[in-house]
Amino acid sequence: MKITPTKPFILRCFLISLFLSLPFLFLHLFSPQQPNHTITTTTTTTTTTTTTKDLTIRPGYSSYEAYIQRQLNKTLNPKLRKIWTTRDWNRKIPVFAKFFSELSNKNLLTKTSKALCIGARVGQEVEALRRIGVVDSIGMDLVPYPPLVVKGDFHNQPFDNNTFDFEFSNVFDHALYPHKFVAEIERTLKPNGVCILHVALSRRADKYSANDLYSVQPLVELFKNSVLVHVRGVDGFGLDTEVAFRKKPPPR
């Protein structure tokens, strides 16, 4: 015998199914949404790197030792070292001296400042500081270049807390762990000390770079114990932006 469902029966079934589906509909509509940007976390044997939409870590390093070796491939390149100590020496020191003189005019650097140049290679920045009268200046790099540059890893500076009044670097793009790079700067800066970074925002850095920066915002977030002083455009040998931070004094 064939049974044909009546219209009231079909309507009741529809209403019951609609009622049962309402909780799932509300759950979908009002549950927290995921953020628009993607964060990718990469874990190595030493630490964790975080990639955001404005600061990306370049892949390809199987270990921290592999990363260090790649950086040494550039730093120890005999052709580059010859250029750095001859043609670039005479070309870049006056430009660095101009940058530092402008910072001095803004009261961000004085002749009595104890200064550090991070990733200084053969010490062009250090020599520039000394020429404008900041005599207590030293550089740090994976490969030392006495008497201007001592050996050190910017992820783990070989200096005590609160050592420097002023730190300068144009190698932020070479940091595999930007948070450690910045944390070491803030650790070794004295309270009210100044950090100056030259970075590339409008173009990508060289093949030895470990990260790519697309805005100043990630730097502001990384410098947790400092305040942003200024951002300005510069022509710094492929780097187009100067970012200045001042370390906060300790809370009272």
mmCIF file of C-alpha atoms in Angstrom:
data_model
loop_
_atom_site.group_PDB
_atom_site.id
_atom_site.type_symbol
_atom_site.label_atom_id
_atom_site.label_comp_id
_atom_site.label_asym_id
_atom_site.label_seq_id
_atom_site.Cartn_x
_atom_site.Cartn_y
_atom_site.Cartn_z
ATOM 1 C CA MET A 1 0.000 0.000 0.000
ATOM 2 C CA LYS A 2 1.528 3.346 -1.003
ATOM 3 C CA ILE A 3 1.537 6.042 1.698
ATOM 4 C CA THR A 4 1.707 9.684 0.608
ATOM 5 C CA PRO A 5 2.928 12.109 3.321
ATOM 6 C CA THR A 6 0.510 14.907 4.028
ATOM 7 C CA LYS A 7 1.533 18.560 3.853
ATOM 8 C CA PRO A 8 1.258 19.078 7.649
ATOM 9 C CA PHE A 9 3.583 16.133 8.222
ATOM 10 C CA ILE A 10 6.186 17.523 5.780
ATOM 11 C CA LEU A 11 5.935 20.964 7.411
ATOM 12 C CA ARG A 12 6.497 19.467 10.876
ATOM 13 C CA CYS A 13 9.601 17.627 9.647
ATOM 14 C CA PHE A 14 10.973 20.824 8.134
ATOM 15 C CA LEU A 15 10.391 22.823 11.318
ATOM 16 C CA ILE A 16 12.050 20.141 13.475
ATOM 17 C CA SER A 17 15.136 20.016 11.243
ATOM 18 C CA LEU A 18 15.347 23.816 11.224
ATOM 19 C CA PHE A 19 15.105 23.941 15.032
ATOM 20 C CA LEU A 20 17.872 21.317 15.405
ATOM 21 C CA SER A 21 20.206 23.201 13.050
ATOM 22 C CA LEU A 22 19.897 26.590 14.825
ATOM 23 C CA PRO A 23 22.634 25.920 17.462
ATOM 24 C CA PHE A 24 25.138 25.037 14.740
ATOM 25 C CA LEU A 25 24.203 28.172 12.778
ATOM 26 C CA PHE A 26 24.734 30.430 15.810
ATOM 27 C CA LEU A 27 28.004 28.691 16.644
ATOM 28 C CA HIS A 28 29.325 29.404 13.149
ATOM 29 C CA LEU A 29 28.156 33.030 13.084
ATOM 30 C CA PHE A 30 29.413 34.089 16.497
ATOM 31 C CA SER A 31 32.575 32.030 17.035
ATOM 32 C CA PRO A 32 35.882 34.046 16.992
ATOM 33 C CA GLN A 33 37.274 34.528 13.521
ATOM 34 C CA GLN A 34 40.875 33.784 12.558
ATOM 35 C CA PRO A 35 43.113 36.816 11.894
ATOM 36 C CA ASN A 36 43.746 37.914 8.319
ATOM 37 C CA HIS A 37 47.499 37.451 8.475
ATOM 38 C CA THR A 38 49.239 34.125 8.587
ATOM 39 C CA ILE A 39 51.836 33.280 11.199
ATOM 40 C CA THR A 40 54.170 30.425 10.487
ATOM 41 C CA THR A 41 56.367 29.066 13.248
ATOM 42 C CA THR A 42 59.548 27.179 12.489
ATOM 43 C CA THR A 43 61.342 25.312 15.260
ATOM 44 C CA THR A 44 65.061 24.511 15.205
ATOM 45 C CA THR A 45 67.411 23.010 17.759
ATOM 46 C CA THR A 46 68.222 26.462 19.173
ATOM 47 C CA THR A 47 65.114 28.637 19.145
ATOM 48 C CA THR A 48 61.871 29.448 17.338
ATOM 49 C CA THR A 49 61.385 31.886 14.483
ATOM 50 C CA THR A 50 58.071 33.544 13.693
ATOM 51 C CA THR A 51 57.003 34.795 10.288
ATOM 52 C CA THR A 52 54.308 37.467 9.902
ATOM 53 C CA LYS A 53 53.030 39.288 6.844
ATOM 54 C CA ASP A 54 55.537 42.144 7.328
ATOM 55 C CA LEU A 55 58.564 40.123 8.469
ATOM 56 C CA THR A 56 59.362 36.836 6.804
ATOM 57 C CA ILE A 57 62.166 34.437 7.653
ATOM 58 C CA ARG A 58 63.807 32.910 4.612
ATOM 59 C CA PRO A 59 63.744 29.098 4.581
ATOM 60 C CA GLY A 60 66.585 26.763 3.761
ATOM 61 C CA TYR A 61 68.696 26.499 6.923
ATOM 62 C CA SER A 62 68.924 22.957 8.281
ATOM 63 C CA SER A 63 70.655 24.138 11.462
ATOM 64 C CA TYR A 64 72.044 27.227 13.140
ATOM 65 C CA GLU A 65 75.513 26.063 12.133
ATOM 66 C CA ALA A 66 74.421 26.020 8.488
ATOM 67 C CA TYR A 67 73.156 29.585 8.855
ATOM 68 C CA ILE A 68 76.450 30.733 10.425
ATOM 69 C CA GLN A 69 78.447 29.064 7.679
ATOM 70 C CA ARG A 70 76.456 30.865 5.009
ATOM 71 C CA GLN A 71 77.099 34.194 6.690
ATOM 72 C CA LEU A 72 80.814 33.356 6.919
ATOM 73 C CA ASN A 73 80.842 32.591 3.193
ATOM 74 C CA LYS A 74 80.199 36.300 2.628
ATOM 75 C CA THR A 75 82.266 37.700 5.474
ATOM 76 C CA LEU A 76 85.362 35.655 4.603
ATOM 77 C CA ASN A 77 85.100 36.146 0.836
ATOM 78 C CA PRO A 78 88.591 37.465 -0.067
ATOM 79 C CA LYS A 79 87.350 39.572 -2.980
ATOM 80 C CA LEU A 80 84.731 41.262 -0.814
ATOM 81 C CA ARG A 81 87.171 41.860 2.032
ATOM 82 C CA LYS A 82 89.570 43.526 -0.373
ATOM 83 C CA ILE A 83 86.792 45.789 -1.649
ATOM 84 C CA TRP A 84 85.681 46.620 1.904
ATOM 85 C CA THR A 85 89.198 47.691 2.900
ATOM 86 C CA THR A 86 90.028 49.648 -0.278
ATOM 87 C CA ARG A 87 87.385 51.103 -2.585
ATOM 88 C CA ASP A 88 84.478 50.847 -0.113
ATOM 89 C CA TRP A 89 86.621 52.110 2.746
ATOM 90 C CA ASN A 90 87.125 55.489 1.108
ATOM 91 C CA ARG A 91 83.604 55.627 -0.325
ATOM 92 C CA LYS A 92 81.508 54.619 2.686
ATOM 93 C CA ILE A 93 83.230 56.210 5.673
ATOM 94 C CA PRO A 94 82.266 59.801 4.675
ATOM 95 C CA VAL A 95 78.657 58.682 4.204
ATOM 96 C CA PHE A 96 78.546 56.981 7.612
ATOM 97 C CA ALA A 97 80.166 60.058 9.169
ATOM 98 C CA LYS A 98 77.388 62.206 7.675
ATOM 99 C CA PHE A 99 74.701 59.898 9.101
ATOM 100 C CA PHE A 100 76.290 59.987 12.558
ATOM 101 C CA SER A 101 76.753 63.760 12.483
ATOM 102 C CA GLU A 102 73.042 64.171 11.727
ATOM 103 C CA LEU A 103 72.204 61.903 14.669
ATOM 104 C CA SER A 104 74.499 63.994 16.856
ATOM 105 C CA ASN A 105 72.596 67.110 15.794
ATOM 106 C CA LYS A 106 69.400 65.391 16.974
ATOM 107 C CA ASN A 107 71.006 64.663 20.374
ATOM 108 C CA LEU A 108 70.889 60.907 19.732
ATOM 109 C CA LEU A 109 74.687 60.586 19.823
ATOM 110 C CA THR A 110 77.417 62.492 21.660
ATOM 111 C CA LYS A 111 81.197 62.448 21.627
ATOM 112 C CA THR A 112 81.145 60.819 25.047
ATOM 113 C CA SER A 113 78.839 57.986 23.922
ATOM 114 C CA LYS A 114 80.104 54.446 24.260
ATOM 115 C CA ALA A 115 79.136 53.047 20.848
ATOM 116 C CA LEU A 116 78.761 49.635 19.238
ATOM 117 C CA CYS A 117 78.404 48.849 15.519
ATOM 118 C CA ILE A 118 76.729 45.473 14.974
ATOM 119 C CA GLY A 119 77.791 43.418 11.959
ATOM 120 C CA ALA A 120 80.607 45.865 11.245
ATOM 121 C CA ARG A 121 82.705 43.631 8.964
ATOM 122 C CA VAL A 122 85.979 45.580 8.702
ATOM 123 C CA GLY A 123 84.827 48.549 10.770
ATOM 124 C CA GLN A 124 83.920 51.315 8.340
ATOM 125 C CA GLU A 125 81.158 52.530 10.672
ATOM 126 C CA VAL A 126 83.526 52.437 13.651
ATOM 127 C CA GLU A 127 86.134 54.475 11.818
ATOM 128 C CA ALA A 128 83.432 56.993 10.859
ATOM 129 C CA LEU A 129 82.349 57.362 14.490
ATOM 130 C CA ARG A 130 85.913 57.909 15.620
ATOM 131 C CA ARG A 131 86.496 60.523 12.927
ATOM 132 C CA ILE A 132 83.601 62.623 14.224
ATOM 133 C CA GLY A 133 84.921 62.384 17.768
ATOM 134 C CA VAL A 134 83.075 59.356 19.207
ATOM 135 C CA VAL A 135 86.335 57.691 20.192
ATOM 136 C CA ASP A 136 84.906 55.018 22.506
ATOM 137 C CA SER A 137 83.521 52.991 19.602
ATOM 138 C CA ILE A 138 83.895 49.327 18.676
ATOM 139 C CA GLY A 139 82.467 46.984 16.070
ATOM 140 C CA MET A 140 81.308 43.384 16.346
ATOM 141 C CA ASP A 141 81.181 40.700 13.668
ATOM 142 C CA LEU A 142 81.545 36.937 13.264
ATOM 143 C CA VAL A 143 85.067 37.586 11.999
ATOM 144 C CA PRO A 144 87.168 40.086 14.002
ATOM 145 C CA TYR A 145 89.125 42.886 12.344
ATOM 146 C CA PRO A 146 91.434 44.358 15.014
ATOM 147 C CA PRO A 147 91.542 46.978 16.328
ATOM 148 C CA LEU A 148 88.147 48.132 15.078
ATOM 149 C CA VAL A 149 86.047 44.960 15.220
ATOM 150 C CA VAL A 150 85.836 42.203 17.846
ATOM 151 C CA LYS A 151 84.395 38.729 17.369
ATOM 152 C CA GLY A 152 80.765 38.252 18.316
ATOM 153 C CA ASP A 153 77.386 36.862 17.267
ATOM 154 C CA PHE A 154 74.606 39.437 17.260
ATOM 155 C CA HIS A 155 72.168 36.764 18.471
ATOM 156 C CA ASN A 156 74.297 36.491 21.630
ATOM 157 C CA GLN A 157 76.435 39.590 22.138
ATOM 158 C CA PRO A 158 79.646 39.101 24.164
ATOM 159 C CA PHE A 159 78.982 42.179 26.314
ATOM 160 C CA ASP A 160 77.529 42.833 29.757
ATOM 161 C CA ASN A 161 74.100 44.305 30.391
ATOM 162 C CA ASN A 162 73.787 48.083 30.094
ATOM 163 C CA THR A 163 77.143 48.571 28.375
ATOM 164 C CA PHE A 164 76.495 50.965 25.487
ATOM 165 C CA ASP A 165 74.943 54.402 25.034
ATOM 166 C CA PHE A 166 74.545 53.939 21.284
ATOM 167 C CA GLU A 167 74.222 50.940 18.967
ATOM 168 C CA PHE A 168 74.092 51.031 15.170
ATOM 169 C CA SER A 169 73.419 48.267 12.685
ATOM 170 C CA ASN A 170 72.674 47.907 8.991
ATOM 171 C CA VAL A 171 72.529 44.094 9.058
ATOM 172 C CA PHE A 172 69.084 43.444 10.578
ATOM 173 C CA ASP A 173 68.198 41.537 7.406
ATOM 174 C CA HIS A 174 70.931 38.987 8.249
ATOM 175 C CA ALA A 175 69.267 38.020 11.553
ATOM 176 C CA LEU A 176 67.825 34.520 11.500
ATOM 177 C CA TYR A 177 66.128 35.222 14.828
ATOM 178 C CA PRO A 178 65.077 38.898 14.764
ATOM 179 C CA HIS A 179 63.629 38.733 18.270
ATOM 180 C CA LYS A 180 67.003 37.630 19.664
ATOM 181 C CA PHE A 181 68.815 40.270 17.603
ATOM 182 C CA VAL A 182 66.646 42.985 19.154
ATOM 183 C CA ALA A 183 66.634 41.468 22.646
ATOM 184 C CA GLU A 184 70.442 41.533 22.709
ATOM 185 C CA ILE A 185 70.471 45.186 21.681
ATOM 186 C CA GLU A 186 68.055 46.079 24.464
ATOM 187 C CA ARG A 187 70.038 44.001 26.952
ATOM 188 C CA THR A 188 73.376 45.678 26.207
ATOM 189 C CA LEU A 189 72.023 49.223 25.812
ATOM 190 C CA LYS A 190 72.036 51.440 28.877
ATOM 191 C CA PRO A 191 68.694 52.914 29.963
ATOM 192 C CA ASN A 192 67.915 55.852 27.646
ATOM 193 C CA GLY A 193 70.469 54.445 25.194
ATOM 194 C CA VAL A 194 69.796 54.797 21.480
ATOM 195 C CA CYS A 195 69.652 52.146 18.747
ATOM 196 C CA ILE A 196 69.760 53.097 15.067
ATOM 197 C CA LEU A 197 68.856 50.554 12.393
ATOM 198 C CA HIS A 198 69.216 51.014 8.644
ATOM 199 C CA VAL A 199 66.859 48.630 6.852
ATOM 200 C CA ALA A 200 65.457 47.993 3.377
ATOM 201 C CA LEU A 201 61.689 48.316 2.968
ATOM 202 C CA SER A 202 61.215 49.165 -0.702
ATOM 203 C CA ARG A 203 63.551 46.496 -2.092
ATOM 204 C CA ARG A 204 64.687 43.041 -1.125
ATOM 205 C CA ALA A 205 68.065 42.574 0.495
ATOM 206 C CA ASP A 206 70.954 40.456 -0.804
ATOM 207 C CA LYS A 207 71.169 36.689 -1.205
ATOM 208 C CA TYR A 208 72.828 36.276 2.196
ATOM 209 C CA SER A 209 69.914 37.872 4.029
ATOM 210 C CA ALA A 210 67.975 35.665 6.433
ATOM 211 C CA ASN A 211 64.781 37.738 6.584
ATOM 212 C CA ASP A 212 62.730 40.238 4.599
ATOM 213 C CA LEU A 213 61.140 43.284 6.235
ATOM 214 C CA TYR A 214 58.140 45.019 4.633
ATOM 215 C CA SER A 215 57.257 47.718 7.175
ATOM 216 C CA VAL A 216 58.533 49.326 10.378
ATOM 217 C CA GLN A 217 55.731 47.813 12.474
ATOM 218 C CA PRO A 218 57.508 44.492 13.225
ATOM 219 C CA LEU A 219 60.468 46.468 14.587
ATOM 220 C CA VAL A 220 58.192 48.484 16.854
ATOM 221 C CA GLU A 221 56.748 45.235 18.185
ATOM 222 C CA LEU A 222 60.182 43.630 18.653
ATOM 223 C CA PHE A 223 61.614 46.565 20.621
ATOM 224 C CA LYS A 224 59.480 45.817 23.668
ATOM 225 C CA ASN A 225 61.572 47.892 26.079
ATOM 226 C CA SER A 226 62.138 50.898 23.847
ATOM 227 C CA VAL A 227 60.204 53.761 22.304
ATOM 228 C CA LEU A 228 60.255 54.753 18.646
ATOM 229 C CA VAL A 229 62.105 58.060 18.182
ATOM 230 C CA HIS A 230 61.939 58.594 14.444
ATOM 231 C CA VAL A 231 61.684 56.998 11.024
ATOM 232 C CA ARG A 232 63.255 58.686 8.022
ATOM 233 C CA GLY A 233 64.382 57.837 4.529
ATOM 234 C CA VAL A 234 68.100 57.410 3.881
ATOM 235 C CA ASP A 235 70.350 56.345 1.026
ATOM 236 C CA GLY A 236 72.410 53.790 2.887
ATOM 237 C CA PHE A 237 74.051 51.572 0.266
ATOM 238 C CA GLY A 238 70.877 49.734 -0.704
ATOM 239 C CA LEU A 239 69.089 50.410 2.586
ATOM 240 C CA ASP A 240 66.370 53.037 2.410
ATOM 241 C CA THR A 241 65.004 53.572 5.922
ATOM 242 C CA GLU A 242 66.490 54.685 9.225
ATOM 243 C CA VAL A 243 64.647 53.672 12.388
ATOM 244 C CA ALA A 244 65.665 55.091 15.773
ATOM 245 C CA PHE A 245 64.697 53.673 19.174
ATOM 246 C CA ARG A 246 65.468 54.802 22.718
ATOM 247 C CA LYS A 247 65.580 52.260 25.535
ATOM 248 C CA LYS A 248 63.121 53.004 28.313
ATOM 249 C CA PRO A 249 64.466 53.779 31.788
ATOM 250 C CA PRO A 250 63.739 51.150 34.451
ATOM 251 C CA PRO A 251 60.404 51.550 36.264
ATOM 252 C CA ARG A 252 60.544 53.355 39.589
#
